[in-house]
């Protein structure tokens, strides 16, 4: 981990101080002149001037205990590879996404474990949904995430069962995956997801606005969802009933002016009620990765399987095995020369082989 600056240390300390409201932390970070951690009396005065003397006095007492301050900072960052704050400067500043910085309540700190370069990715898509997503929609979500990630998009999701896990399964092999936690980045909550989280940290990126060891409350998950929505240009809702937590993500995405997309659902499917409601209110209805890529305004070079007939397969297999001259192929396969030439021309046009200057064929 890179060394924290004075303001970064102050932010980490304030960020990990439970009971101190966000608005007070943000006001102090934005308005205090000098080193917050080294001036308890100044902090006390700062809040007294804003009509909050008790807040200033309590915080100042904490700051006077240097050992306590150091232990709190060390504990907060212990599970992270890197910490980026809203006031980080230089190269580190570039890792704090502008899309997140511009939201009404930007995280004061981002605790990162894994590949931080993913935060700079040009194209991101948030994939979320219900824990009770139907099997066919889980499969479709996994396929969507896999194909988008293979084509250069970074998938953003949580770590819950259901749609989140399907998105992770699809995107993780490519490494283009950001998993945003309601807990800290270590340990993960629930503990049953720790092994998966470790794999994500090795191949993608775990991130959280909460310090190491933070135990999420019920409100932590909808609050976390604002980050998932903010990071991406498109938020995709795979599933959800009318009370699904995915609604929070969709609402945040709408507030931030992001595109919202959903799978199509038929009548009477409870886990698709949220999607149907969102589509009625203007969300895009998509069925595959190519349509999602269009919404993201990114190129999609989906690979199409080359179809070969039985004769073409035989010729291709023979050349691949080393039988690569016209005479040898005729002798092995019993083809007429004009039939063989028609096949080899077809294989050349499909980009599977080339004819060398000595007349022999070579697999491309």
PDB file of C-alpha atoms in Angstrom, residues 4-21 25 28-29 35-40 43 47 55-77 83 85 108-109 111 209 211:
ATOM      1  CA  UNK A   4      -1.155   7.890   3.108  1.00  0.00           C
ATOM      2  CA  UNK A   5      -0.923  11.674   3.085  1.00  0.00           C
ATOM      3  CA  UNK A   6      -2.043  13.742   6.076  1.00  0.00           C
ATOM      4  CA  UNK A   7      -5.470  14.422   4.579  1.00  0.00           C
ATOM      5  CA  UNK A   8      -5.880  10.773   3.568  1.00  0.00           C
ATOM      6  CA  UNK A   9      -5.064   9.660   7.101  1.00  0.00           C
ATOM      7  CA  UNK A  10      -7.584  12.145   8.475  1.00  0.00           C
ATOM      8  CA  UNK A  11     -10.258  10.908   6.080  1.00  0.00           C
ATOM      9  CA  UNK A  12      -9.644   7.275   6.999  1.00  0.00           C
ATOM     10  CA  UNK A  13      -9.892   8.148  10.685  1.00  0.00           C
ATOM     11  CA  UNK A  14     -13.082  10.161  10.259  1.00  0.00           C
ATOM     12  CA  UNK A  15     -14.546   7.621   7.853  1.00  0.00           C
ATOM     13  CA  UNK A  16     -14.103   4.820  10.391  1.00  0.00           C
ATOM     14  CA  UNK A  17     -15.560   6.827  13.284  1.00  0.00           C
ATOM     15  CA  UNK A  18     -19.064   5.471  13.761  1.00  0.00           C
ATOM     16  CA  UNK A  19     -21.604   7.837  15.271  1.00  0.00           C
ATOM     17  CA  UNK A  20     -20.198  10.836  13.406  1.00  0.00           C
ATOM     18  CA  UNK A  21     -22.628  11.764  10.636  1.00  0.00           C
ATOM     19  CA  UNK A  25     -17.172  14.418   8.213  1.00  0.00           C
ATOM     20  CA  UNK A  28     -14.578  19.056   8.191  1.00  0.00           C
ATOM     21  CA  UNK A  29     -12.752  17.529   5.205  1.00  0.00           C
ATOM     22  CA  UNK A  35      -3.861  18.970   9.572  1.00  0.00           C
ATOM     23  CA  UNK A  36      -7.073  17.701  11.195  1.00  0.00           C
ATOM     24  CA  UNK A  37      -5.338  14.984  13.226  1.00  0.00           C
ATOM     25  CA  UNK A  38      -2.785  17.390  14.712  1.00  0.00           C
ATOM     26  CA  UNK A  39      -5.175  20.139  15.812  1.00  0.00           C
ATOM     27  CA  UNK A  40      -7.856  18.920  18.247  1.00  0.00           C
ATOM     28  CA  UNK A  43     -11.472  20.883  15.289  1.00  0.00           C
ATOM     29  CA  UNK A  47     -17.697  22.728  15.026  1.00  0.00           C
ATOM     30  CA  UNK A  55     -19.667  17.136  18.170  1.00  0.00           C
ATOM     31  CA  UNK A  56     -16.416  19.100  18.119  1.00  0.00           C
ATOM     32  CA  UNK A  57     -15.657  18.366  21.752  1.00  0.00           C
ATOM     33  CA  UNK A  58     -16.195  14.610  21.384  1.00  0.00           C
ATOM     34  CA  UNK A  59     -14.053  14.406  18.245  1.00  0.00           C
ATOM     35  CA  UNK A  60     -11.312  16.557  19.787  1.00  0.00           C
ATOM     36  CA  UNK A  61     -11.082  14.206  22.763  1.00  0.00           C
ATOM     37  CA  UNK A  62     -10.528  11.282  20.401  1.00  0.00           C
ATOM     38  CA  UNK A  63      -7.817  13.154  18.504  1.00  0.00           C
ATOM     39  CA  UNK A  64      -5.899  13.833  21.707  1.00  0.00           C
ATOM     40  CA  UNK A  65      -5.321  10.093  22.129  1.00  0.00           C
ATOM     41  CA  UNK A  66      -2.614   9.538  19.498  1.00  0.00           C
ATOM     42  CA  UNK A  67      -2.387   5.795  20.112  1.00  0.00           C
ATOM     43  CA  UNK A  68      -6.119   5.453  19.577  1.00  0.00           C
ATOM     44  CA  UNK A  69      -5.932   7.431  16.324  1.00  0.00           C
ATOM     45  CA  UNK A  70      -3.051   5.316  14.970  1.00  0.00           C
ATOM     46  CA  UNK A  71      -4.736   2.037  15.908  1.00  0.00           C
ATOM     47  CA  UNK A  72      -7.995   3.084  14.285  1.00  0.00           C
ATOM     48  CA  UNK A  73      -6.283   4.045  11.030  1.00  0.00           C
ATOM     49  CA  UNK A  74      -4.215   0.838  10.985  1.00  0.00           C
ATOM     50  CA  UNK A  75      -7.298  -1.276  11.628  1.00  0.00           C
ATOM     51  CA  UNK A  76      -9.368   0.492   8.966  1.00  0.00           C
ATOM     52  CA  UNK A  77      -6.877  -0.098   6.158  1.00  0.00           C
ATOM     53  CA  UNK A  83      -7.094   3.289  -0.162  1.00  0.00           C
ATOM     54  CA  UNK A  85      -9.961   9.107  -0.885  1.00  0.00           C
ATOM     55  CA  UNK A 108     -15.072   9.670   1.461  1.00  0.00           C
ATOM     56  CA  UNK A 109     -12.763   6.696   0.963  1.00  0.00           C
ATOM     57  CA  UNK A 111     -10.946   0.613   0.157  1.00  0.00           C
ATOM     58  CA  UNK A 209     -16.522   2.564   1.175  1.00  0.00           C
ATOM     59  CA  UNK A 211     -13.208   0.117   6.569  1.00  0.00           C
TER      60      UNK A 211
END
